[in-house]
XYZ file of C-alpha atoms in Angstrom:
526
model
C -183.766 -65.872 59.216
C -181.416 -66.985 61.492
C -183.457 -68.646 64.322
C -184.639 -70.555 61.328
C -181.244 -71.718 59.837
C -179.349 -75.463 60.310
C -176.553 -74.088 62.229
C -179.018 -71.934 65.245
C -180.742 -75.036 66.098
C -177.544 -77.132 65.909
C -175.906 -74.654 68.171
C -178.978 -74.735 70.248
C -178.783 -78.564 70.601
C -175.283 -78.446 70.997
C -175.953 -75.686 74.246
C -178.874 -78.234 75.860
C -176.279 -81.374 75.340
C -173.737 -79.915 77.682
C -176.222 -78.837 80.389
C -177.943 -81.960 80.693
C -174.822 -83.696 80.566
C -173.402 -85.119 83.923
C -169.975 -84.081 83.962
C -171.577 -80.330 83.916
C -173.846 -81.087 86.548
C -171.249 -82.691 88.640
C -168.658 -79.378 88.092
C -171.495 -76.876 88.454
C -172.289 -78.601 92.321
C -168.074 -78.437 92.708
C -168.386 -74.695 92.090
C -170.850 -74.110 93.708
C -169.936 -75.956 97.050
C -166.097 -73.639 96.750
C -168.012 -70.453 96.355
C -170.461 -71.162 99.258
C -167.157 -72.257 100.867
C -165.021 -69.151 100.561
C -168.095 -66.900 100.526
C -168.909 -68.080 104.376
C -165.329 -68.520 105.399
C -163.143 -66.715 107.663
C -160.838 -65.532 105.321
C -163.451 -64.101 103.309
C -164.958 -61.724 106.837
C -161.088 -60.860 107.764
C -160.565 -59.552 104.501
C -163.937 -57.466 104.399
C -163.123 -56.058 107.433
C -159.826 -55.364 106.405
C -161.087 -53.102 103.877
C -163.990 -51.384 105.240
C -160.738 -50.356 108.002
C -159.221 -48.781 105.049
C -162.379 -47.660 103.966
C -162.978 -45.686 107.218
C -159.446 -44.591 106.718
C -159.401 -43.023 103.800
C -162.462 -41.094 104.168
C -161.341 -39.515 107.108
C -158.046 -38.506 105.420
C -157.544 -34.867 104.928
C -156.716 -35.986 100.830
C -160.473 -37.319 100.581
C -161.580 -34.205 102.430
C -159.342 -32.293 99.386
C -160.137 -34.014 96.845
C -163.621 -33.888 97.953
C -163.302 -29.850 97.365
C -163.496 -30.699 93.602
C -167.212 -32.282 94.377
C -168.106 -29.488 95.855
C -166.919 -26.950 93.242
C -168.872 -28.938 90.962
C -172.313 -28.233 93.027
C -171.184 -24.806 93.071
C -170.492 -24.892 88.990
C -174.359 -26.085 88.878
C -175.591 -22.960 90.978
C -173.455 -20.802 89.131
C -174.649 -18.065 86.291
C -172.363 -19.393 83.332
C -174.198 -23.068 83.924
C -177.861 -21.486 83.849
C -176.613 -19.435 80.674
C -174.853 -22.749 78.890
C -178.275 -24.479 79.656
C -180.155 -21.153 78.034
C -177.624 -22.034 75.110
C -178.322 -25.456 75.193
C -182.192 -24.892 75.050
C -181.778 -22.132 72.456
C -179.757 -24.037 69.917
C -182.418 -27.194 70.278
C -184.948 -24.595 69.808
C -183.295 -23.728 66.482
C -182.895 -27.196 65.526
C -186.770 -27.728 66.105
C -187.426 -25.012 63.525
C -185.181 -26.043 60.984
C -186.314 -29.682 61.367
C -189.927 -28.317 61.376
C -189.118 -26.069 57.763
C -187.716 -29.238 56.745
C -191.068 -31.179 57.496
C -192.615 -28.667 55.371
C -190.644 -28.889 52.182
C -189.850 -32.631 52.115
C -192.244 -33.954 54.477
C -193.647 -36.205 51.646
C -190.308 -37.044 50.037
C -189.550 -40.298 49.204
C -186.448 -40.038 51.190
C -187.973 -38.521 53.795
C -190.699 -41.888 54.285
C -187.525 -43.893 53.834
C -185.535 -42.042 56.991
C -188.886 -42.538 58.708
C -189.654 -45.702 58.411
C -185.736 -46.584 59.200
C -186.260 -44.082 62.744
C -189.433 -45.929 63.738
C -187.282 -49.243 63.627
C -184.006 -48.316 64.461
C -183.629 -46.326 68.008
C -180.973 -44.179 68.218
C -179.377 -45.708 71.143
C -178.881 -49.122 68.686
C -177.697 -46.741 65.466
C -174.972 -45.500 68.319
C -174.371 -49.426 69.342
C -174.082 -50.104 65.645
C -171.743 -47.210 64.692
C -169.723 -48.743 67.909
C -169.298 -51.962 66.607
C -168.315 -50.458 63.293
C -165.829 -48.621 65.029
C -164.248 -52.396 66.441
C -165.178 -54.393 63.306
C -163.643 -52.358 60.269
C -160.338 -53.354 58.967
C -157.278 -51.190 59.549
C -157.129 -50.746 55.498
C -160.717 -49.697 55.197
C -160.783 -47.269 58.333
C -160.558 -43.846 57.732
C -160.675 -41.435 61.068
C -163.028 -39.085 59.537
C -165.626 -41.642 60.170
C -165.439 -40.658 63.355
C -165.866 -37.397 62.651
C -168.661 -37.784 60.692
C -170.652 -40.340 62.695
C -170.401 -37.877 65.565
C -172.165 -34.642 63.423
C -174.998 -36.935 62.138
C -175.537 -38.510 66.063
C -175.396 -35.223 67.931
C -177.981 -33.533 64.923
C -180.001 -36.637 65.658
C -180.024 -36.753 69.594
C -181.071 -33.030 68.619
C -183.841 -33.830 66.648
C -184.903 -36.442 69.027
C -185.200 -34.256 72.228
C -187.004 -31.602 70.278
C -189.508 -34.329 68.593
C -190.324 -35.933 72.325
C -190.332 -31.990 73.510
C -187.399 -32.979 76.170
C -184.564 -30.370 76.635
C -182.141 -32.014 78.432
C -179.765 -29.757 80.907
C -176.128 -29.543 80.314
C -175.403 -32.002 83.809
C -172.491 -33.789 81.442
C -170.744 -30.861 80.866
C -169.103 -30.241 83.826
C -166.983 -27.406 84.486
C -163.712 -29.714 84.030
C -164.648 -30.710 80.908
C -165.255 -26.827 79.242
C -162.233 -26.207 81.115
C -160.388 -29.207 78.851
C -162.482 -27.609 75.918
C -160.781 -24.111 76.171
C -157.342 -25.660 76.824
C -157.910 -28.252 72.978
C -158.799 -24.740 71.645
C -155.675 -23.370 73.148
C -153.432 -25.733 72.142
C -154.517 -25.915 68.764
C -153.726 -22.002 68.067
C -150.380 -22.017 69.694
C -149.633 -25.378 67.792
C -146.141 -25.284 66.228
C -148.093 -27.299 63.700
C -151.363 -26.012 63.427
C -152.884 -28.321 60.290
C -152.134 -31.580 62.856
C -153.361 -29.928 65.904
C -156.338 -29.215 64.402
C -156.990 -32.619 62.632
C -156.678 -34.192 66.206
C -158.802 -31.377 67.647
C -161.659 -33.098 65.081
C -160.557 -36.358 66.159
C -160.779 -35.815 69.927
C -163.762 -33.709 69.732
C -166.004 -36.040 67.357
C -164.786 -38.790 70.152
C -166.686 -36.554 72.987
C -169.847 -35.956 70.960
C -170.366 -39.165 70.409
C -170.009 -39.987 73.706
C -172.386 -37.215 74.346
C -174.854 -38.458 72.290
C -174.745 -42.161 74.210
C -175.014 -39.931 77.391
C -178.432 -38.434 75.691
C -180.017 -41.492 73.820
C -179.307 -44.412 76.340
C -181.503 -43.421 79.104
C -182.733 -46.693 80.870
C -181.898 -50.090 81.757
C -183.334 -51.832 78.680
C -181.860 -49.080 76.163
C -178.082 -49.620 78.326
C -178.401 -53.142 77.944
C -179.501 -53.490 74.352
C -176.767 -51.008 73.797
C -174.372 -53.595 75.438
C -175.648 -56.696 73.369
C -174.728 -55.220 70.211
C -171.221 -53.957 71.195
C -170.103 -56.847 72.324
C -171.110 -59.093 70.335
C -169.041 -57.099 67.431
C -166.183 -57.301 70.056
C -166.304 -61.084 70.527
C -166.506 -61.283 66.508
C -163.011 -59.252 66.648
C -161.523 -61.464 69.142
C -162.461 -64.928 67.097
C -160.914 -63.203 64.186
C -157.959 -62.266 66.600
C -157.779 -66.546 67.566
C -158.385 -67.489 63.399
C -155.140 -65.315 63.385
C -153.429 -67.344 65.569
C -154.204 -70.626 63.982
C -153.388 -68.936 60.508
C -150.290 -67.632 62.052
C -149.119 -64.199 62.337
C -145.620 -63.128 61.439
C -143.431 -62.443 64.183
C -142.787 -58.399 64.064
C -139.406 -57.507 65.440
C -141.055 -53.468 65.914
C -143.400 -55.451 68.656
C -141.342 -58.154 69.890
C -137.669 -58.173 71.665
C -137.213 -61.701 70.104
C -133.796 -62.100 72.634
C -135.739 -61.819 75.952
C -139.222 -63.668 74.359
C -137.432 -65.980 72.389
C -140.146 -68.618 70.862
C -142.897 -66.263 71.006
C -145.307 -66.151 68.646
C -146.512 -62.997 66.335
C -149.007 -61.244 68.469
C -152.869 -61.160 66.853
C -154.326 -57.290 66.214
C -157.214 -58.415 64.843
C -159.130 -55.690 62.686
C -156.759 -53.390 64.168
C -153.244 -52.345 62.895
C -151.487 -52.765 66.250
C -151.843 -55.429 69.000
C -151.311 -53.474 72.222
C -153.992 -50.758 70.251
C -156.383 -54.115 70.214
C -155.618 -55.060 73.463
C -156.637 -51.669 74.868
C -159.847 -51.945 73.199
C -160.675 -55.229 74.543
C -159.565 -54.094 78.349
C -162.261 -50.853 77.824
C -165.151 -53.266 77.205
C -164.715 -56.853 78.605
C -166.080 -55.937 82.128
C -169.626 -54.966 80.554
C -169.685 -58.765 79.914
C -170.744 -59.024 83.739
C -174.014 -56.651 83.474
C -174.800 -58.255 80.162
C -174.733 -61.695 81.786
C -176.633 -60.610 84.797
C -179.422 -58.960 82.327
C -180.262 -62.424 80.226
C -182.686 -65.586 81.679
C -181.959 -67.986 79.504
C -179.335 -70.538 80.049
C -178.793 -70.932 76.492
C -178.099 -67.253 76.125
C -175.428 -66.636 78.903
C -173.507 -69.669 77.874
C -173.349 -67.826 74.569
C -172.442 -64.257 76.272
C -169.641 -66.426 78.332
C -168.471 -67.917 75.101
C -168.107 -64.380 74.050
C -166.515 -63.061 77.416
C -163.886 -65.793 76.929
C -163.151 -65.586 73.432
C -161.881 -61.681 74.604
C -159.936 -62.957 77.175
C -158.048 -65.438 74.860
C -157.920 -62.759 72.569
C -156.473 -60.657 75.085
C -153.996 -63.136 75.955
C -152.718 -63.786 72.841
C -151.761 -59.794 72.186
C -148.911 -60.121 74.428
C -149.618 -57.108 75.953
C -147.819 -56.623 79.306
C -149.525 -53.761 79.965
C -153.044 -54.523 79.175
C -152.380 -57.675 81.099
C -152.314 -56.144 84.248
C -154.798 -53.611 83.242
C -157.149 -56.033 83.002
C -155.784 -57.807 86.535
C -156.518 -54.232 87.521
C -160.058 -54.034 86.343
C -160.640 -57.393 87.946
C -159.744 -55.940 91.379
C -161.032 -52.671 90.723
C -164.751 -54.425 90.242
C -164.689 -56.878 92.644
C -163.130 -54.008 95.501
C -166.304 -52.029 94.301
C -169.199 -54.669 93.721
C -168.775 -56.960 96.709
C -165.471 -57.710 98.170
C -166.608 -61.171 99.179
C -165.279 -62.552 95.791
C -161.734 -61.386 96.530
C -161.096 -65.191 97.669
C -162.900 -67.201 94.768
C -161.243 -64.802 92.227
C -157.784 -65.960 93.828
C -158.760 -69.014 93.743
C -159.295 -69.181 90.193
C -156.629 -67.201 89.374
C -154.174 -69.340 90.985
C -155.882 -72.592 89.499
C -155.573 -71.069 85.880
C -151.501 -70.821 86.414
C -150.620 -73.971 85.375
C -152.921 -74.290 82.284
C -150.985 -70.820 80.925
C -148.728 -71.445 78.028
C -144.996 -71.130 78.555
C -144.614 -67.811 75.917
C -146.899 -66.055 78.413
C -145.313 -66.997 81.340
C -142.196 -65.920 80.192
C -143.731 -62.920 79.033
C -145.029 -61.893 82.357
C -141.365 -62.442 83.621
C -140.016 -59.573 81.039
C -142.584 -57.087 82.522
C -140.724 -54.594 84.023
C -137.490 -55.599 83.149
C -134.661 -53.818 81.545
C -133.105 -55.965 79.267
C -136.189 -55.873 77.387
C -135.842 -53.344 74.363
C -139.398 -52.020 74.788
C -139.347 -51.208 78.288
C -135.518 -49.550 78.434
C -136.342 -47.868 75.330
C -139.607 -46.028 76.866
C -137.426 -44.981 79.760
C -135.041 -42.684 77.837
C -138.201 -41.599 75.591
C -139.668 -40.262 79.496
C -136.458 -38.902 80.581
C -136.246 -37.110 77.321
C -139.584 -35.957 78.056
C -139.126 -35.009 81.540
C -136.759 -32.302 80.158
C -139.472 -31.171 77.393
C -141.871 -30.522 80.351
C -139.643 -28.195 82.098
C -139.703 -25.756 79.069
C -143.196 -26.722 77.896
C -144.872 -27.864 80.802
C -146.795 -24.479 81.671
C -148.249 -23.713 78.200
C -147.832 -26.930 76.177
C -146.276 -27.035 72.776
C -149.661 -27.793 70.672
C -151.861 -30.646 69.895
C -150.841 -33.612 68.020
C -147.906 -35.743 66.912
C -146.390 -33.785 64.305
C -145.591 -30.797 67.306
C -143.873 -33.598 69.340
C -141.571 -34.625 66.938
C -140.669 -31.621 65.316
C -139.446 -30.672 69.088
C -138.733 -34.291 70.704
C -135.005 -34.583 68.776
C -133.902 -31.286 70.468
C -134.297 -33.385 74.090
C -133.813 -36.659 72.984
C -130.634 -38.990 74.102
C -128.794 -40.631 71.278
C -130.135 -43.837 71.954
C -133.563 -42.610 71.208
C -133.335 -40.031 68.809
C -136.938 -40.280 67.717
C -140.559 -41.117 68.896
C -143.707 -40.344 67.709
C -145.213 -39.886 71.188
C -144.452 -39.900 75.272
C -145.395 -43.669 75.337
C -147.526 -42.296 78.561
C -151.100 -40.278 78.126
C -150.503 -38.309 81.245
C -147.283 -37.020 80.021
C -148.552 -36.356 76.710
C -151.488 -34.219 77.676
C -148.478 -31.794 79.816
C -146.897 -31.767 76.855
C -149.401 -30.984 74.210
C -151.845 -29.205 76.155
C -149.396 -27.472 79.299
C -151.339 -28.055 82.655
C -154.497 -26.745 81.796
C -155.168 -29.843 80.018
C -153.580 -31.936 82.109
C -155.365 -30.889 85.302
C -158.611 -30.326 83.552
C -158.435 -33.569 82.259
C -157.648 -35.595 85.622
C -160.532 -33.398 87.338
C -162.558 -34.633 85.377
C -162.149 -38.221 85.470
C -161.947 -37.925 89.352
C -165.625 -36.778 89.284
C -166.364 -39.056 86.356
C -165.236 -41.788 88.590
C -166.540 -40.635 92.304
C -169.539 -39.401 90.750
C -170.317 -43.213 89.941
C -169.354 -44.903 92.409
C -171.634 -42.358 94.529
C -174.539 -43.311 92.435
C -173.504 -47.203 92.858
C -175.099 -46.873 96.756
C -178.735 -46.738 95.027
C -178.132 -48.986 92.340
C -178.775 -52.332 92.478
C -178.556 -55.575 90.320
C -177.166 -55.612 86.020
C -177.065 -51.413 86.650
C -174.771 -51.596 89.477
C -172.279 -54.488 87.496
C -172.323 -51.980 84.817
C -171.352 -48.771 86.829
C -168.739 -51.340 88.748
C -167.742 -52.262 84.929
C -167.345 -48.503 83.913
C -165.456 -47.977 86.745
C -163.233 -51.157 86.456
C -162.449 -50.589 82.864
C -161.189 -46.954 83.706
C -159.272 -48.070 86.377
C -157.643 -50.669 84.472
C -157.019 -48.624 81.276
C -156.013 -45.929 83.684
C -152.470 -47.725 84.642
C -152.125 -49.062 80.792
C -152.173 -44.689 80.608
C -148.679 -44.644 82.346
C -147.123 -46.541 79.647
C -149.007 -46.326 76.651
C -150.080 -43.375 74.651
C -153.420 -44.723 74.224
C -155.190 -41.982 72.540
C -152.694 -42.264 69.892
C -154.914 -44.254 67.892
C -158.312 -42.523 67.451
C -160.399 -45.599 67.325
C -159.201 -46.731 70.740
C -159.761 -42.725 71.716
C -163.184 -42.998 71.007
C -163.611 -45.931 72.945
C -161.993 -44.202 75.716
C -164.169 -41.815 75.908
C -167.656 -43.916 74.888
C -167.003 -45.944 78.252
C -166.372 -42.451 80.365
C -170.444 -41.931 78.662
C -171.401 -45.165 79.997
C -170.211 -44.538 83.365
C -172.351 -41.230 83.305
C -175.484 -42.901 81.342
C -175.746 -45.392 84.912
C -175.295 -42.291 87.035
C -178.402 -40.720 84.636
C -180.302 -43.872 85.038
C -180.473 -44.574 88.663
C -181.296 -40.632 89.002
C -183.983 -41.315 86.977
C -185.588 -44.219 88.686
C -185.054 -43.125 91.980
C -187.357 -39.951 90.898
C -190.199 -42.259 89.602
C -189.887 -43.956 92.867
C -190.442 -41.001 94.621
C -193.442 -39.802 93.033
């Protein structure tokens, strides 16, 4: 057992050492005398009211009161007959998965296998089989991935989820199925049967699709605070085991790739980590999606010993993070940051600065001259995406309406007919936005964005009645979208399946806080 090993109690010993000691007591009363410093100061009230004027602003626009139309067709959607049929569908095919599962009880009900699966159920919830599967997802090594995984993981979840509703005689209605989302359905489907190469298109259909199930089946098995948080404990902690295998890269040394590095504008950089990964601005897109649910998963533990731990792990991410080089995930997660805080409680706007501008001088010189290349042009990377866009802008014009097809193989068996000289090929857009005009015409594209806007507005509405480790998670859903959201622009992020089904699992736990505080605000009621 582990609480029973050498190394947990010397780790425990180790934890009790530093906060007895006095040079922690002495920094914790330093901290704590800034914060109720800048909390109470003036600076911190000009700036609240500075944004609750914007606030009042933009919700009296006439964009909010447009954009706001897409709310409302929503609430329309939900009244409509095709939602009461799709829930009739919904109900039906549980139905049928109650009678198989119940002919099934029949013939192997007192199979050895069948005591084994049991006995495994009545221990393992399905919420932690999804965490697990999650952490698989971050832990396996490039070599030993295969994206079918994916594809399998989300068949035996969804049948699962299935068998779980009918067993607890709960049939859930289709409320995360919006109408955006069957609208992005039937343009995938589209796109996949006017493919110019239909085998690709419809091995990324899979992919995409088996990411959305199982982001579906979070949605339906994680559905209260304890389940969300457990859920949140075993994810990161696999993360936090990437990102120390990211830093044992470091200090083992990682050679310098000249596909990833302009080595005449970042001259003495080192090789940037990837981790498990096969890419490091791939890794550093999975760390951006998940490092804000550090905050809820601090706010959910009591003992001191524990969020030192879960801090440890927090910061072992951001180091990680760090030492990816990535520009762009860099100020995603700068982003994020401001994203949460603007959405939480503006009131730590001036602490954050503050430690943001105290951490400067502690940054190593590489970065620092890293941050200096970002946006410039005499960086390979950067020029090099521009006349991939312009090339692309032109592919839009005569594809933009319909799309050319899902998948890579249909972008670059058209991208050399548009490309400059320069940069004859690509494999993608470098830019998710673009890609989905592309691939899917602007079906998909609009489809798409729709639904992320009521993703999005949908939870920070729900954030108003949430309080406490639920409302740091929504405010961490939100953050991480927003931050990933502007590391969209540049990268192709979806490129990689792995970091497309992480995508998409933190769009589900946006929703599953939105399901929650519905939930107890009913039970309050009663």
């Amino acid at each position: 057992m582990v609480t029973e090993s050498v190394s947990y109690h010397f780790l425990l010993a180790f934890v009790s050492l530093i906060k007895r000691s006095a040079t922690a007591k002495i920094a914790m009363k330093i901290v704590r005398a800034v914060w109720r410093a800048a909390w109470e100061s003036k600076t911190a009230y000009i700036i609240s009211r500075f944004f609750a004027a914007i606030k009042r602003a933009v919700q009296e626009s006439g964009l909010y009161a447009w954009l706001g139309n897409g709310v409302c067709t929503e609430k329309k959607y939900s009244e409509s007959l095709f939602y009461n049929a799709l829930n009739a569908f919904v109900r039906w095919a549980l139905q049928i998965v109650g009678s198989v599962w119940a002919w099934g009880q029949k013939l192997f009900g007192g199979s050895y296998t069948a005591c084994v699966c049991a006995k495994i159920t009545s221990v393992l919830t399905l919420s932690n089989a999804l965490a697990l599967f999650v952490g698989f997802l971050m832990i396996c090594p490039h070599d030993f991935w295969n994206n079918m995984y994916t594809a399998l993981a989300a068949a035996f979840f969804v049948a699962w989820a299935a068998v779980d509703c009918v067993k607890r005689g709960k049939f859930p209605r289709a409320e995360g199925i919006n109408l955006s989302l069957i609208i992005f359905f039937a343009a995938i489907v589209i796109s996949v049967v006017t493919a110019i190469v239909f085998s690709d298109a419809l091995r990324i259909s899979i992919l995409l699709l088996a990411a959305i199930f199982i982001a579906l089946a979070i949605y339906l098995a994680v559905d209260d605070e304890e389940k969300l948080i457990g859920f949140l404990k075993i994810v990161l902690t696999f993360l936090a085991i990437t990102a120390l295998y990211a830093i044992v890269q470091r200090i083992m040394g990682v050679e310098v790739d000249e596909e990833f590095v302009d080595l005449t504008e970042n001259e003495g950089m080192p090789g940037r980590v990837y981790s498990t990964f096969s890419n490091p601005n791939n890794y550093a897109e999975l760390l951006l999606l998940f490092v804000p649910f550090f905050v809820p998963l601090l706010m959910s533990l009591k003992k001191n010993g524990q969020r030192i731990l879960a801090a440890a792990g927090a910061a072992v991410c951001v180091v990680a993070l760090a030492m990816t080089y990535s520009r762009s995930c860099w100020v995603g997660i700068a982003l994020a940051v401001v994203v949460f805080i603007m959405i939480y409680d503006k009131r730590f706007i001036v602490p954050a600065a503050i430690i943001a501008i105290a951490a400067i001088p502690f940054l190593p010189e590489t970065i620092i001259n890293r941050i200096f290349t970002i946006g410039s042009m005499d960086d390979s990377s950067n020029s090099y995406r521009i006349y991939i866009w312009e090339a692309c802008i032109r592919m839009v014009r005569d594809f933009g309406l319909t799309g050319l097809g899902l998948g890579p193989s249909s972008f670059k068996a058209v991208y050399p007919d548009y490309a400059a000289s320069i940069a004859a090929t690509a494999s993608h857009s470098h830019m998710l936005y673009m890609e989905l005009v592309i691939e899917t015409g602007v079906l998909g594209f609009a489809s798409f964005m729709a639904y992320m806007f009521i993703v999005v507005k949908k939870t920070a509405g729900a954030m108003r009645r949430m309080t406490g480790k639920l409302r740091a998670a929504a405010a961490a859903g939100i953050s991480s979208l927003g931050g990933i959201a502007f590391v969209c622009c540049v990268e192709y992020v979806w490129f990689y399946p792995r970091d497309m089904a992480a995508f998409w699992i933190v769009t589900a736990l946006c929703l599953v806080t939105c399901r929650i505080s519905k939930k107890e605000q009913q039970i309050a009621t009663l």
